[in-house]
CSV table of C-alpha atoms in Angstrom, one decimal:
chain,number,residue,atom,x,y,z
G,15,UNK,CA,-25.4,62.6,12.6
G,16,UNK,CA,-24.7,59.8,15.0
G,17,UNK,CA,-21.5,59.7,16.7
G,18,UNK,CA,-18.8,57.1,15.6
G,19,UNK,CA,-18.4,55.0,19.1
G,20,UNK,CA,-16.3,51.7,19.6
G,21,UNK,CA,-19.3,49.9,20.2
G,22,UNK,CA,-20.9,51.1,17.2
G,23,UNK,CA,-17.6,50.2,14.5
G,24,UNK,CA,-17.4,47.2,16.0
G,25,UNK,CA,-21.2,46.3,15.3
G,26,UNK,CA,-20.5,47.8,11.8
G,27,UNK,CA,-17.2,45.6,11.2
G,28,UNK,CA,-19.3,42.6,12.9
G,29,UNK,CA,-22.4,42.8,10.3
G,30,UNK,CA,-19.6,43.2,7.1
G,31,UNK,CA,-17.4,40.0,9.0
G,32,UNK,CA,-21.1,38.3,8.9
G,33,UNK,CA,-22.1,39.1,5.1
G,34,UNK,CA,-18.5,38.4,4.0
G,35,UNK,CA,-19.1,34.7,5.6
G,36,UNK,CA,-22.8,34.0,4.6
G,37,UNK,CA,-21.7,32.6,1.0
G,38,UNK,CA,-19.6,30.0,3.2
G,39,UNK,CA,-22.0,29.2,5.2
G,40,UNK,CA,-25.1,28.9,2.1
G,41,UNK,CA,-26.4,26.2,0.4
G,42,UNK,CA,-26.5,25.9,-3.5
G,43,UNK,CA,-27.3,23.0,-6.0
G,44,UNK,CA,-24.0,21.2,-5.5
G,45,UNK,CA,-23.3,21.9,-1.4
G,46,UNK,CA,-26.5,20.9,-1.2
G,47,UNK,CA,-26.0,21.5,3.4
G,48,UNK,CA,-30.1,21.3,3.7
G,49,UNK,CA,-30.4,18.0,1.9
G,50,UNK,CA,-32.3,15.5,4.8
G,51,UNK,CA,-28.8,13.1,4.2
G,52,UNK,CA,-26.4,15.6,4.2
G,53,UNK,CA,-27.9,16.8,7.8
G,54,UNK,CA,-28.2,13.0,9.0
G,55,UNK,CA,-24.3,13.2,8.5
G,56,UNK,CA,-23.3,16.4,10.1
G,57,UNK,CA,-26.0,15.5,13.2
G,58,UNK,CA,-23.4,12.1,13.0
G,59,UNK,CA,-20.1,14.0,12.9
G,60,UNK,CA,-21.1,17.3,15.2
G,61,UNK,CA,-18.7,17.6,18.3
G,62,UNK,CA,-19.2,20.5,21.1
G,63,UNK,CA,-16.2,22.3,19.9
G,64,UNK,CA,-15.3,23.6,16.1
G,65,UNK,CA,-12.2,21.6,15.8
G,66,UNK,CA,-13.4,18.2,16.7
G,67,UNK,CA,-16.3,18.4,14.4
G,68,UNK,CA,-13.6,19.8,11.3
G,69,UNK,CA,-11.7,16.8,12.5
G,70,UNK,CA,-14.5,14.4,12.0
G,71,UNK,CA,-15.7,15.6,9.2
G,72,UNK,CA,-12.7,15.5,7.0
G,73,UNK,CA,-11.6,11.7,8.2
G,74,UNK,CA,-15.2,10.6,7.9
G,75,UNK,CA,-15.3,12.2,4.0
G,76,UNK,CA,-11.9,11.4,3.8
G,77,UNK,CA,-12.0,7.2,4.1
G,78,UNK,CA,-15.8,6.7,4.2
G,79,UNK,CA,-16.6,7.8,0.6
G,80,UNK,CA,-13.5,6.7,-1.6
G,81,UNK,CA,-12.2,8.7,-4.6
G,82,UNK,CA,-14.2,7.1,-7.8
G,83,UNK,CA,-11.4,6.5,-9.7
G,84,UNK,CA,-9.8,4.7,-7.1
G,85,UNK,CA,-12.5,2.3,-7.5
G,86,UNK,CA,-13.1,1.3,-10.9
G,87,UNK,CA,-16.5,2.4,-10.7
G,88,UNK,CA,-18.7,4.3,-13.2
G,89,UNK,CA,-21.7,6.8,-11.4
G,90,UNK,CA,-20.3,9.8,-11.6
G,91,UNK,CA,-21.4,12.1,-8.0
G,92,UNK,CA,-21.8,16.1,-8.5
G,93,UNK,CA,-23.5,17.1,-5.4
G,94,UNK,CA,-22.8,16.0,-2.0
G,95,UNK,CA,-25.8,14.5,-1.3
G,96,UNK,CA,-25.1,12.3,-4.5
G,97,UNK,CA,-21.7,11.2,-3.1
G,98,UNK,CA,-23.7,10.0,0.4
G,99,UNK,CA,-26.4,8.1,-2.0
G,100,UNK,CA,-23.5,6.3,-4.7
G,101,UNK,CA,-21.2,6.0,-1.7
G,102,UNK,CA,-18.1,7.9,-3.8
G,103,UNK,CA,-16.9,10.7,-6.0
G,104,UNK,CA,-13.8,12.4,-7.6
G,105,UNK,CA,-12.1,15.4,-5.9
G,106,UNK,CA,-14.6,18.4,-7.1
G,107,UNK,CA,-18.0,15.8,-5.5
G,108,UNK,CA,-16.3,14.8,-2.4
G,109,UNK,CA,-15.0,18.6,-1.9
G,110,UNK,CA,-18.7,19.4,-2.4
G,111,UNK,CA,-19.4,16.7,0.2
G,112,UNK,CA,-17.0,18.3,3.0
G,113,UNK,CA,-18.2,22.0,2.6
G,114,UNK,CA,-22.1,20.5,2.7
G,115,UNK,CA,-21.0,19.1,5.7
G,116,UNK,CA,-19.3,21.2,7.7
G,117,UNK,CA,-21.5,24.4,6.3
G,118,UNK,CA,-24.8,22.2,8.1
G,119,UNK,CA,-22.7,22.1,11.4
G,120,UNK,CA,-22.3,26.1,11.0
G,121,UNK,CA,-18.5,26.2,10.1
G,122,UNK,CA,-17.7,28.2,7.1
G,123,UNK,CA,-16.3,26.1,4.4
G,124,UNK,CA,-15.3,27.5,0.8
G,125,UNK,CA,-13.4,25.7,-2.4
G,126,UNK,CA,-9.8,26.2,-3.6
G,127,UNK,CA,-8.0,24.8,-6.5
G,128,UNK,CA,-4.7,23.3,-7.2
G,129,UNK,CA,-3.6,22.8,-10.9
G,130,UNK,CA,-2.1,19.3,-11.3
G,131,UNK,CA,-0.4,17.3,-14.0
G,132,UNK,CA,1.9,18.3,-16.4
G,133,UNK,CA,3.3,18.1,-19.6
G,134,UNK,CA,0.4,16.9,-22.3
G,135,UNK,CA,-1.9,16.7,-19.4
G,136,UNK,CA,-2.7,18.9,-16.8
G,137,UNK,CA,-6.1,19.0,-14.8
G,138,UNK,CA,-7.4,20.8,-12.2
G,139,UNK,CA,-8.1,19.6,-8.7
G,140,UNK,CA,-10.8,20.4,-5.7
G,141,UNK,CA,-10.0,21.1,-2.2
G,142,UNK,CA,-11.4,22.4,0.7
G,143,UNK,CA,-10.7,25.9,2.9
G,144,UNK,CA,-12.0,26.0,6.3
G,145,UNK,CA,-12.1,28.5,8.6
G,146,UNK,CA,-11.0,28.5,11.9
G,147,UNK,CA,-12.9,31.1,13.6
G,148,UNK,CA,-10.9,31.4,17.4
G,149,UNK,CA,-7.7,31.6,14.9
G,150,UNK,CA,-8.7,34.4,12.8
G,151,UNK,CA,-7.6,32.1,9.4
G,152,UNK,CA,-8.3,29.5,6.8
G,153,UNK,CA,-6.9,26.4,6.6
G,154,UNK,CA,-6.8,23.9,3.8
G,155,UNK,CA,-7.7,20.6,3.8
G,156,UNK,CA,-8.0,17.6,1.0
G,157,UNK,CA,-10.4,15.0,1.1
G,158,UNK,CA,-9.5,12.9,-1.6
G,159,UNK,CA,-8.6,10.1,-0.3
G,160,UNK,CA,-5.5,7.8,0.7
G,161,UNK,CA,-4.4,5.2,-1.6
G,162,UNK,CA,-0.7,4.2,-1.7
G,163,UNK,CA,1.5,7.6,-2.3
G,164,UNK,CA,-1.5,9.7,-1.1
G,165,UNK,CA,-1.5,10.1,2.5
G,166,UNK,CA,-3.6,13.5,3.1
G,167,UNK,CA,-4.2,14.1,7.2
G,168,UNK,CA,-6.2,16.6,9.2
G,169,UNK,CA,-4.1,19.2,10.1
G,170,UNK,CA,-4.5,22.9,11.6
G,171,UNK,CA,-0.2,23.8,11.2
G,172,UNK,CA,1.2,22.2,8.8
G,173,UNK,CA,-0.5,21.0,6.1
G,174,UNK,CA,-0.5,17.7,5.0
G,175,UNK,CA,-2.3,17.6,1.5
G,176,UNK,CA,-3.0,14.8,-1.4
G,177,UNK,CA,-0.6,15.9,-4.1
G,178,UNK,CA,2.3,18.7,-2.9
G,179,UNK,CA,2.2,21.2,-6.1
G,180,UNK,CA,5.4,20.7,-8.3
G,181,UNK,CA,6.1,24.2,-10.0
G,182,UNK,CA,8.9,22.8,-12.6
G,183,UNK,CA,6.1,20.7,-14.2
G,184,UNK,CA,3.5,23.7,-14.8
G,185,UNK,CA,1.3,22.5,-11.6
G,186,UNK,CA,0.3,25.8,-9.0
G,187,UNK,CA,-1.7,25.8,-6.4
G,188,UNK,CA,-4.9,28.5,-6.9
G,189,UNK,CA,-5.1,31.3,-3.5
G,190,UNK,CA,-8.5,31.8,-4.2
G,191,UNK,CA,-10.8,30.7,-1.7
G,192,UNK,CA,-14.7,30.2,-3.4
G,193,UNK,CA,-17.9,29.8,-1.7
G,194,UNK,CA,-19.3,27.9,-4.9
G,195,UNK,CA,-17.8,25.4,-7.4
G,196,UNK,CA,-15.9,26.2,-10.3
G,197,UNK,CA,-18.2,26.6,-13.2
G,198,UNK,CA,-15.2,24.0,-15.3
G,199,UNK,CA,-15.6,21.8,-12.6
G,200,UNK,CA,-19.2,21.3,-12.3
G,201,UNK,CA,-19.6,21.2,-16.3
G,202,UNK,CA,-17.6,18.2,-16.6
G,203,UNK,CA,-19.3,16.8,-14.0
G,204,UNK,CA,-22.7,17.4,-15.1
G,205,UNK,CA,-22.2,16.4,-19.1
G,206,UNK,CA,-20.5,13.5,-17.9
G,207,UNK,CA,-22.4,10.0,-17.8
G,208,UNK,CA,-19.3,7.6,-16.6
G,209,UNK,CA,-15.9,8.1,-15.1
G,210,UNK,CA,-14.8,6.9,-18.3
G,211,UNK,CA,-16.4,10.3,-19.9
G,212,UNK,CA,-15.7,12.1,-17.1
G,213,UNK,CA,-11.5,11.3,-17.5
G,214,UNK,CA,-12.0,12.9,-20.9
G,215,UNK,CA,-13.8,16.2,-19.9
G,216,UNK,CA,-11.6,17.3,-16.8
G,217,UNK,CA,-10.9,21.2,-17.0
G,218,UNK,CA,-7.0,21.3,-18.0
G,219,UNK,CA,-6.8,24.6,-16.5
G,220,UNK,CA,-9.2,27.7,-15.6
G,221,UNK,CA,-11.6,28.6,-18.0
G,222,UNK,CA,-13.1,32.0,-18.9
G,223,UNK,CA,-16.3,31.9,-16.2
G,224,UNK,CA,-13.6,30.3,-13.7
G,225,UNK,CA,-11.2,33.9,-13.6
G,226,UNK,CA,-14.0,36.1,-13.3
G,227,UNK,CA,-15.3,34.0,-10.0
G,228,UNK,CA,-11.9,33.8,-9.5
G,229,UNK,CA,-11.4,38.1,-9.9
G,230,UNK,CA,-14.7,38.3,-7.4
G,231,UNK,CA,-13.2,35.8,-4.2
G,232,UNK,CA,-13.7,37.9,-1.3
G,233,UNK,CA,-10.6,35.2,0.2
G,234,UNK,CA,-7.6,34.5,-0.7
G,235,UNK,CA,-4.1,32.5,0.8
G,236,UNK,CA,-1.7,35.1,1.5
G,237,UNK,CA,1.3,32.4,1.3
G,238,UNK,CA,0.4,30.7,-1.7
């Protein structure tokens, strides 16, 4: 039997740190991080240090790509790479967009949730986690976009986010941090042909498939 040394636990807690990460760092169908324009962009946005580059990142998804709806336009994005070729998307595509990003510059980047809404209508709404690795924590961000009573910033203390949950109208936010989209999320995406269908089909709250992801997150936001 090999003895238990320091330098071997801490290889052993390095290679379970590592495996825990790798879903945050992977690409799938929708954080599509290999796809030749998602890489253009994060060769574009790359900075020498971590923090610039999450920095760069978020403006540059932030105000280059606006929110579809904000926009009166129809082309509905799922993957990231399709909100670089239609030049927009809603929450869920331009969340997508951030974590191809930043995941193709090597920073692990997962998905969190915020329920939103109220009363008749609630809906659920994308946002990114990212981890800041010298910090030891995740951090979230929102992407959505700025438009007059939105004003979302880059922030590593405080956060400064789209929409600030209201808990008397039956809006919470979601502590789970995921490595892939919410299987609600990327339905109504994917059976949606316009904007106009995709208003109709946005998940109201989680579904089934979403709390079993949501029972396997390997992350969660101790504070929320």
């Amino acid at each position: 039997m090999i003895p238990e040394t320091p330098t071997l636990r801490q290889a052993v807690a390095s290679d379970a740190t590592t495996e825990r990460f790798a879903p945050f760092l992977a690409a799938s169908a929708a954080i599509d991080c290999a796809h030749p324009m998602v890489q253009l962009l994060a060769n574009e946005i790359r900075r020498p240090h971590d923090i610039d580059t999450m920095g760069v990142a978020y403006d540059t998804v932030r105000d280059r790509f606006p929110h579809s709806m904000d926009i009166d336009t129809q082309a509905v994005s799922v993957s990231a790479s399709d909100v670089l070729r239609h030049g927009h998307g809603i929450c869920y595509a331009k969340s997508h967009l951030l974590a191809a990003v930043l995941r193709a510059c090597g920073i692990a980047t997962g998905l969190c949730y915020q329920k939103l809404g109220g009363g008749e209508r609630s809906y659920l709404h994308a946002l990114n986690a990212v981890w800041l690795g010298d910090q030891g924590r995740w951090i979230r961000l929102d992407a959505r976009g700025n438009k007059p009573g939105v004003d979302a910033r880059f922030s590593v203390g405080v956060e400064c986010l789209a929409f600030p949950v209201q808990t008397d109208r039956g809006q919470r936010d979601f502590a789970e941090i995921y490595p892939r989209p919410l299987p609600s999320t990327l339905e109504a995406l994917r059976r949606s042909g316009t904007m106009e269908e995709l208003a109709r089909h946005l998940p109201a709250d989680m579904s089934a498939a979403d709390k079993r992801q949501a029972e396997a997150a390997s992350f969660r936001f101790d504070h929320l």
